[in-house]
């Protein structure tokens, strides 16, 4: 395994010189795990060379299938990811794993967890694993993760698994950047009903009922299938698959892999892969453009223009909308 | 009381014509609660006449003292607010209340709660009460609330209480828009320690230990005073006050009001009121400017430019940063 988890502190320094970027990308292309780690660190930190990194990686975009895995704490995401990596490797794929949200029981509080996972693939040069904070400079998952995916694509990964704990917005975000989204559930956790409420049916391409040897597994599967049956979808639309697994005993993993393949085939056959990726690229471009504009506005904070306008607003001489207009006109916008 | 809680559905329609705005503001100035309700509805919905509303209200900015109240669910925010309104009325103030986050036990699940609160001031024309969702068109508390405060200032309120449940970012946001921030705690809730962790010491101008007849009240007061004693502050800086209350029995409310007055005096004497309001206005201008730019970028979604760029990014022809640059150049930015 290539431990892309933590770049040594020294690695971030010299990289800031832009002439190092092409070399780094070349080394990452050649499979150097340290170069992959450095690039992801640059991406995560919102470094100023980021546009250059992105430019160097652009030609390799779209190579990998991006698979999102989400689910509540305790459903077995880490174990499932681990076994899935094994199954994908057995099929000859190079695999990247981005584990988002270090506060989750697996990726986070759990340096131990990471180590256990690493050990399983410790001798395998075809696997990159990386934990990422969900709070980045650029606003979290949605901003840094697509770039990290590009790095792993650049490094030759055929599949990139993006694992995130299914809480709040994270699961929706992971779905928006994945080609295929797996939602993991476990029997008896009330997840199925929660799932409906949270609109998870909208984002799941494959439901995995893990811990399928537990009481209530049949009921959970039935609940989900009932939900799917009730869901409205057109004739050409994907019908979410339901797969059972017992990841801790490596059971059902091939079924998960098969469901992922099946969905990938469907995406390609229906032109949906292209559509999803273009929508994703559009969102990414918008987010970057907005970040640029935000930075430009922020740069006015230290000048005299914003403080002058603020003083006028505070004393009631003008309203904040008029002040914003004036600020924008000073930006040339 | 002027029930500014819910404007009748019919009220929003005709207001969209911009020539109605000056009339609405005039009526709100004259104390018409329906006009106040309509204006807040416009503000909350991010209506297109918003800049006009802001322009019409600008001259009245800075009239009111804005007091933020925050605390965990169950500390007695609603009861305290209610009694505080009574005390402020007794001092001859006109009072506005903005209760943010309808999911909180008081403002939300609790239409009942609102009604109870309303009833207490039902015959009082000097009180406006309004519940606001924390999820507005423009990004929540930070965007819509300052404008709603302006409406209440325009309506002649001397004090505007902004009440929000102290969870996550909301309490920091409320502090950023208030002249004076009260943090409510109750004995035995572990709040004091939580408070330190959450950096509440940074935002509280006045700590209110409510339910002070409960076991552990002395310990809670001691804990807070200990925290305050440990806090670093320069010679000219405000030292947070600690006040005890039993809001359910209307005890200690005058002490809270006195602490608010004292803080206000301090703010004015140290030029801090002006400084805070200018900082607030600057943040508001930035947020509005960013919203304008976001809308401009969003407007490109329906054109051909963004989809064309997105397709190029998806196929690896260009990188998303270069695409964002091009998008911005097309915006003239």
mmCIF file of C-alpha atoms in Angstrom, chain A residues 41-224:
data_model
loop_
_atom_site.group_PDB
_atom_site.id
_atom_site.type_symbol
_atom_site.label_atom_id
_atom_site.label_comp_id
_atom_site.label_asym_id
_atom_site.label_seq_id
_atom_site.Cartn_x
_atom_site.Cartn_y
_atom_site.Cartn_z
ATOM 1 C CA UNK A 41 -1.734 18.022 0.711
ATOM 2 C CA UNK A 42 -1.453 20.943 -1.706
ATOM 3 C CA UNK A 43 -5.022 20.407 -2.808
ATOM 4 C CA UNK A 44 -6.259 20.199 0.755
ATOM 5 C CA UNK A 45 -4.465 23.307 1.900
ATOM 6 C CA UNK A 46 -5.725 25.410 -0.981
ATOM 7 C CA UNK A 47 -2.155 26.218 -1.897
ATOM 8 C CA UNK A 48 -1.579 28.936 -4.465
ATOM 9 C CA UNK A 49 -0.090 26.442 -6.910
ATOM 10 C CA UNK A 50 -3.455 24.640 -6.956
ATOM 11 C CA UNK A 51 -4.435 25.955 -10.429
ATOM 12 C CA UNK A 52 -1.132 24.655 -11.757
ATOM 13 C CA UNK A 53 -1.664 21.279 -10.152
ATOM 14 C CA UNK A 54 -5.144 21.152 -11.669
ATOM 15 C CA UNK A 55 -3.792 22.124 -15.098
ATOM 16 C CA UNK A 56 -1.132 19.417 -14.950
ATOM 17 C CA UNK A 57 -3.705 16.806 -13.920
ATOM 18 C CA UNK A 58 -6.438 17.809 -16.374
ATOM 19 C CA UNK A 59 -5.460 15.332 -19.130
ATOM 20 C CA UNK A 60 -6.071 12.391 -16.796
ATOM 21 C CA UNK A 61 -9.568 13.478 -15.756
ATOM 22 C CA UNK A 62 -12.344 10.967 -16.116
ATOM 23 C CA UNK A 63 -10.124 7.917 -16.012
ATOM 24 C CA UNK A 64 -11.423 6.546 -12.713
ATOM 25 C CA UNK A 65 -14.847 5.467 -11.588
ATOM 26 C CA UNK A 66 -15.643 7.493 -8.480
ATOM 27 C CA UNK A 67 -17.605 5.496 -5.919
ATOM 28 C CA UNK A 68 -19.089 7.230 -2.899
ATOM 29 C CA UNK A 69 -19.724 5.249 0.285
ATOM 30 C CA UNK A 70 -21.839 6.759 2.996
ATOM 31 C CA UNK A 71 -23.730 5.560 6.036
ATOM 32 C CA UNK A 72 -24.264 6.244 9.720
ATOM 33 C CA UNK A 73 -21.518 5.542 12.240
ATOM 34 C CA UNK A 74 -21.478 1.867 13.148
ATOM 35 C CA UNK A 75 -22.814 0.383 9.928
ATOM 36 C CA UNK A 76 -19.373 -0.929 9.003
ATOM 37 C CA UNK A 77 -18.152 1.552 6.417
ATOM 38 C CA UNK A 78 -14.497 1.035 7.224
ATOM 39 C CA UNK A 79 -14.659 -2.764 7.128
ATOM 40 C CA UNK A 80 -16.675 -2.689 3.929
ATOM 41 C CA UNK A 81 -14.249 -0.266 2.282
ATOM 42 C CA UNK A 82 -11.368 -2.455 3.309
ATOM 43 C CA UNK A 83 -12.909 -5.587 1.824
ATOM 44 C CA UNK A 84 -14.042 -3.731 -1.247
ATOM 45 C CA UNK A 85 -10.494 -2.570 -1.879
ATOM 46 C CA UNK A 86 -9.412 -6.215 -1.673
ATOM 47 C CA UNK A 87 -12.107 -7.304 -4.150
ATOM 48 C CA UNK A 88 -11.266 -4.509 -6.587
ATOM 49 C CA UNK A 89 -7.582 -5.350 -6.392
ATOM 50 C CA UNK A 90 -8.434 -8.971 -7.152
ATOM 51 C CA UNK A 91 -10.032 -7.690 -10.354
ATOM 52 C CA UNK A 92 -6.791 -5.967 -11.233
ATOM 53 C CA UNK A 93 -7.878 -2.379 -10.473
ATOM 54 C CA UNK A 94 -5.651 0.262 -8.972
ATOM 55 C CA UNK A 95 -7.634 1.748 -6.100
ATOM 56 C CA UNK A 96 -7.631 5.073 -4.295
ATOM 57 C CA UNK A 97 -9.478 5.689 -1.049
ATOM 58 C CA UNK A 98 -10.383 9.136 0.275
ATOM 59 C CA UNK A 99 -11.765 8.870 3.795
ATOM 60 C CA UNK A 100 -13.522 12.130 4.573
ATOM 61 C CA UNK A 101 -14.397 13.471 8.035
ATOM 62 C CA UNK A 102 -11.758 12.491 10.517
ATOM 63 C CA UNK A 103 -14.240 12.857 13.348
ATOM 64 C CA UNK A 104 -16.010 9.707 12.246
ATOM 65 C CA UNK A 105 -15.303 6.626 14.353
ATOM 66 C CA UNK A 106 -13.290 5.108 11.578
ATOM 67 C CA UNK A 107 -11.137 7.652 9.918
ATOM 68 C CA UNK A 108 -10.709 9.908 12.826
ATOM 69 C CA UNK A 109 -10.727 9.257 16.538
ATOM 70 C CA UNK A 110 -9.216 6.201 15.055
ATOM 71 C CA UNK A 111 -5.667 6.594 14.012
ATOM 72 C CA UNK A 112 -5.799 2.962 15.060
ATOM 73 C CA UNK A 113 -8.574 2.356 12.574
ATOM 74 C CA UNK A 114 -6.496 3.827 9.800
ATOM 75 C CA UNK A 115 -3.540 1.687 10.759
ATOM 76 C CA UNK A 116 -5.608 -1.461 10.800
ATOM 77 C CA UNK A 117 -6.925 -0.612 7.370
ATOM 78 C CA UNK A 118 -3.483 0.243 6.113
ATOM 79 C CA UNK A 119 -2.017 -2.998 7.362
ATOM 80 C CA UNK A 120 -4.396 -5.021 5.251
ATOM 81 C CA UNK A 121 -3.015 -3.427 2.139
ATOM 82 C CA UNK A 122 0.443 -2.675 3.447
ATOM 83 C CA UNK A 123 2.326 -4.647 0.852
ATOM 84 C CA UNK A 124 0.151 -3.571 -2.068
ATOM 85 C CA UNK A 125 1.544 -0.838 -4.328
ATOM 86 C CA UNK A 126 -1.801 -0.589 -6.166
ATOM 87 C CA UNK A 127 -3.665 1.076 -3.296
ATOM 88 C CA UNK A 128 -3.561 4.662 -2.067
ATOM 89 C CA UNK A 129 -5.384 5.561 1.134
ATOM 90 C CA UNK A 130 -5.833 9.074 2.370
ATOM 91 C CA UNK A 131 -7.817 10.630 5.198
ATOM 92 C CA UNK A 132 -9.041 14.152 4.532
ATOM 93 C CA UNK A 133 -10.506 16.696 6.830
ATOM 94 C CA UNK A 134 -13.986 17.734 5.814
ATOM 95 C CA UNK A 135 -13.145 21.306 6.746
ATOM 96 C CA UNK A 136 -10.852 22.685 4.125
ATOM 97 C CA UNK A 137 -9.717 26.181 3.289
ATOM 98 C CA UNK A 138 -12.115 26.311 0.434
ATOM 99 C CA UNK A 139 -15.211 25.218 2.269
ATOM 100 C CA UNK A 140 -14.913 21.511 2.842
ATOM 101 C CA UNK A 141 -15.731 18.343 1.031
ATOM 102 C CA UNK A 142 -17.189 19.895 -2.061
ATOM 103 C CA UNK A 143 -14.152 22.022 -2.808
ATOM 104 C CA UNK A 144 -11.064 19.943 -2.035
ATOM 105 C CA UNK A 145 -12.330 16.445 -2.706
ATOM 106 C CA UNK A 146 -12.787 16.679 -6.500
ATOM 107 C CA UNK A 147 -9.183 17.845 -6.801
ATOM 108 C CA UNK A 148 -7.988 14.998 -4.600
ATOM 109 C CA UNK A 149 -9.907 12.617 -6.857
ATOM 110 C CA UNK A 150 -8.032 14.112 -9.820
ATOM 111 C CA UNK A 151 -4.731 13.467 -8.105
ATOM 112 C CA UNK A 152 -5.643 9.809 -7.634
ATOM 113 C CA UNK A 153 -6.834 9.597 -11.240
ATOM 114 C CA UNK A 154 -3.546 11.099 -12.269
ATOM 115 C CA UNK A 155 -1.771 8.427 -10.221
ATOM 116 C CA UNK A 156 -3.503 5.792 -12.319
ATOM 117 C CA UNK A 157 -6.317 4.690 -10.030
ATOM 118 C CA UNK A 158 -9.132 2.911 -11.863
ATOM 119 C CA UNK A 159 -11.501 3.267 -8.933
ATOM 120 C CA UNK A 160 -11.580 6.000 -6.299
ATOM 121 C CA UNK A 161 -13.646 5.222 -3.217
ATOM 122 C CA UNK A 162 -14.792 8.310 -1.330
ATOM 123 C CA UNK A 163 -15.953 7.297 2.111
ATOM 124 C CA UNK A 164 -17.868 9.708 4.311
ATOM 125 C CA UNK A 165 -20.025 9.433 7.361
ATOM 126 C CA UNK A 166 -23.649 9.962 6.469
ATOM 127 C CA UNK A 167 -24.509 12.954 8.555
ATOM 128 C CA UNK A 168 -25.991 16.199 7.386
ATOM 129 C CA UNK A 169 -24.830 17.528 4.060
ATOM 130 C CA UNK A 170 -21.806 15.274 3.647
ATOM 131 C CA UNK A 171 -23.746 12.405 2.134
ATOM 132 C CA UNK A 172 -25.414 14.633 -0.401
ATOM 133 C CA UNK A 173 -22.063 16.158 -1.291
ATOM 134 C CA UNK A 174 -20.403 12.793 -1.715
ATOM 135 C CA UNK A 175 -23.219 11.715 -4.017
ATOM 136 C CA UNK A 176 -22.783 14.849 -6.075
ATOM 137 C CA UNK A 177 -19.166 14.008 -6.813
ATOM 138 C CA UNK A 178 -19.532 10.247 -7.262
ATOM 139 C CA UNK A 179 -20.444 8.284 -10.362
ATOM 140 C CA UNK A 180 -21.965 5.638 -8.135
ATOM 141 C CA UNK A 181 -23.140 6.106 -4.570
ATOM 142 C CA UNK A 182 -23.376 3.272 -2.059
ATOM 143 C CA UNK A 183 -25.476 3.817 1.049
ATOM 144 C CA UNK A 184 -24.644 1.397 3.829
ATOM 145 C CA UNK A 185 -27.254 0.400 6.358
ATOM 146 C CA UNK A 186 -27.313 -2.105 9.193
ATOM 147 C CA UNK A 187 -30.286 -3.996 10.595
ATOM 148 C CA UNK A 188 -32.002 -2.607 13.642
ATOM 149 C CA UNK A 189 -30.570 0.874 13.449
ATOM 150 C CA UNK A 190 -33.728 2.473 12.205
ATOM 151 C CA UNK A 191 -31.676 3.564 9.243
ATOM 152 C CA UNK A 192 -34.193 2.592 6.615
ATOM 153 C CA UNK A 193 -36.779 4.986 7.926
ATOM 154 C CA UNK A 194 -34.173 7.642 8.581
ATOM 155 C CA UNK A 195 -33.002 7.133 5.037
ATOM 156 C CA UNK A 196 -36.375 7.954 3.570
ATOM 157 C CA UNK A 197 -36.666 11.020 5.722
ATOM 158 C CA UNK A 198 -33.247 12.258 4.773
ATOM 159 C CA UNK A 199 -33.942 11.783 1.111
ATOM 160 C CA UNK A 200 -31.255 9.154 0.835
ATOM 161 C CA UNK A 201 -33.335 7.307 -1.695
ATOM 162 C CA UNK A 202 -32.532 10.159 -4.046
ATOM 163 C CA UNK A 203 -28.809 9.667 -3.794
ATOM 164 C CA UNK A 204 -28.337 5.898 -3.390
ATOM 165 C CA UNK A 205 -27.496 3.887 -6.495
ATOM 166 C CA UNK A 206 -26.788 0.810 -4.407
ATOM 167 C CA UNK A 207 -28.027 0.035 -0.908
ATOM 168 C CA UNK A 208 -25.769 -2.260 1.070
ATOM 169 C CA UNK A 209 -27.378 -3.952 4.063
ATOM 170 C CA UNK A 210 -24.285 -4.832 6.024
ATOM 171 C CA UNK A 211 -24.185 -7.054 9.117
ATOM 172 C CA UNK A 212 -26.765 -9.139 7.288
ATOM 173 C CA UNK A 213 -26.416 -11.962 9.820
ATOM 174 C CA UNK A 214 -28.067 -9.815 12.437
ATOM 175 C CA UNK A 215 -31.688 -9.989 13.500
ATOM 176 C CA UNK A 216 -33.833 -7.761 11.412
ATOM 177 C CA UNK A 217 -31.756 -7.975 8.244
ATOM 178 C CA UNK A 218 -34.675 -9.376 6.252
ATOM 179 C CA UNK A 219 -36.943 -6.627 7.515
ATOM 180 C CA UNK A 220 -34.408 -3.957 6.607
ATOM 181 C CA UNK A 221 -34.023 -5.364 3.093
ATOM 182 C CA UNK A 222 -37.804 -5.515 2.728
ATOM 183 C CA UNK A 223 -38.174 -1.931 3.959
ATOM 184 C CA UNK A 224 -35.683 -0.663 1.432
#
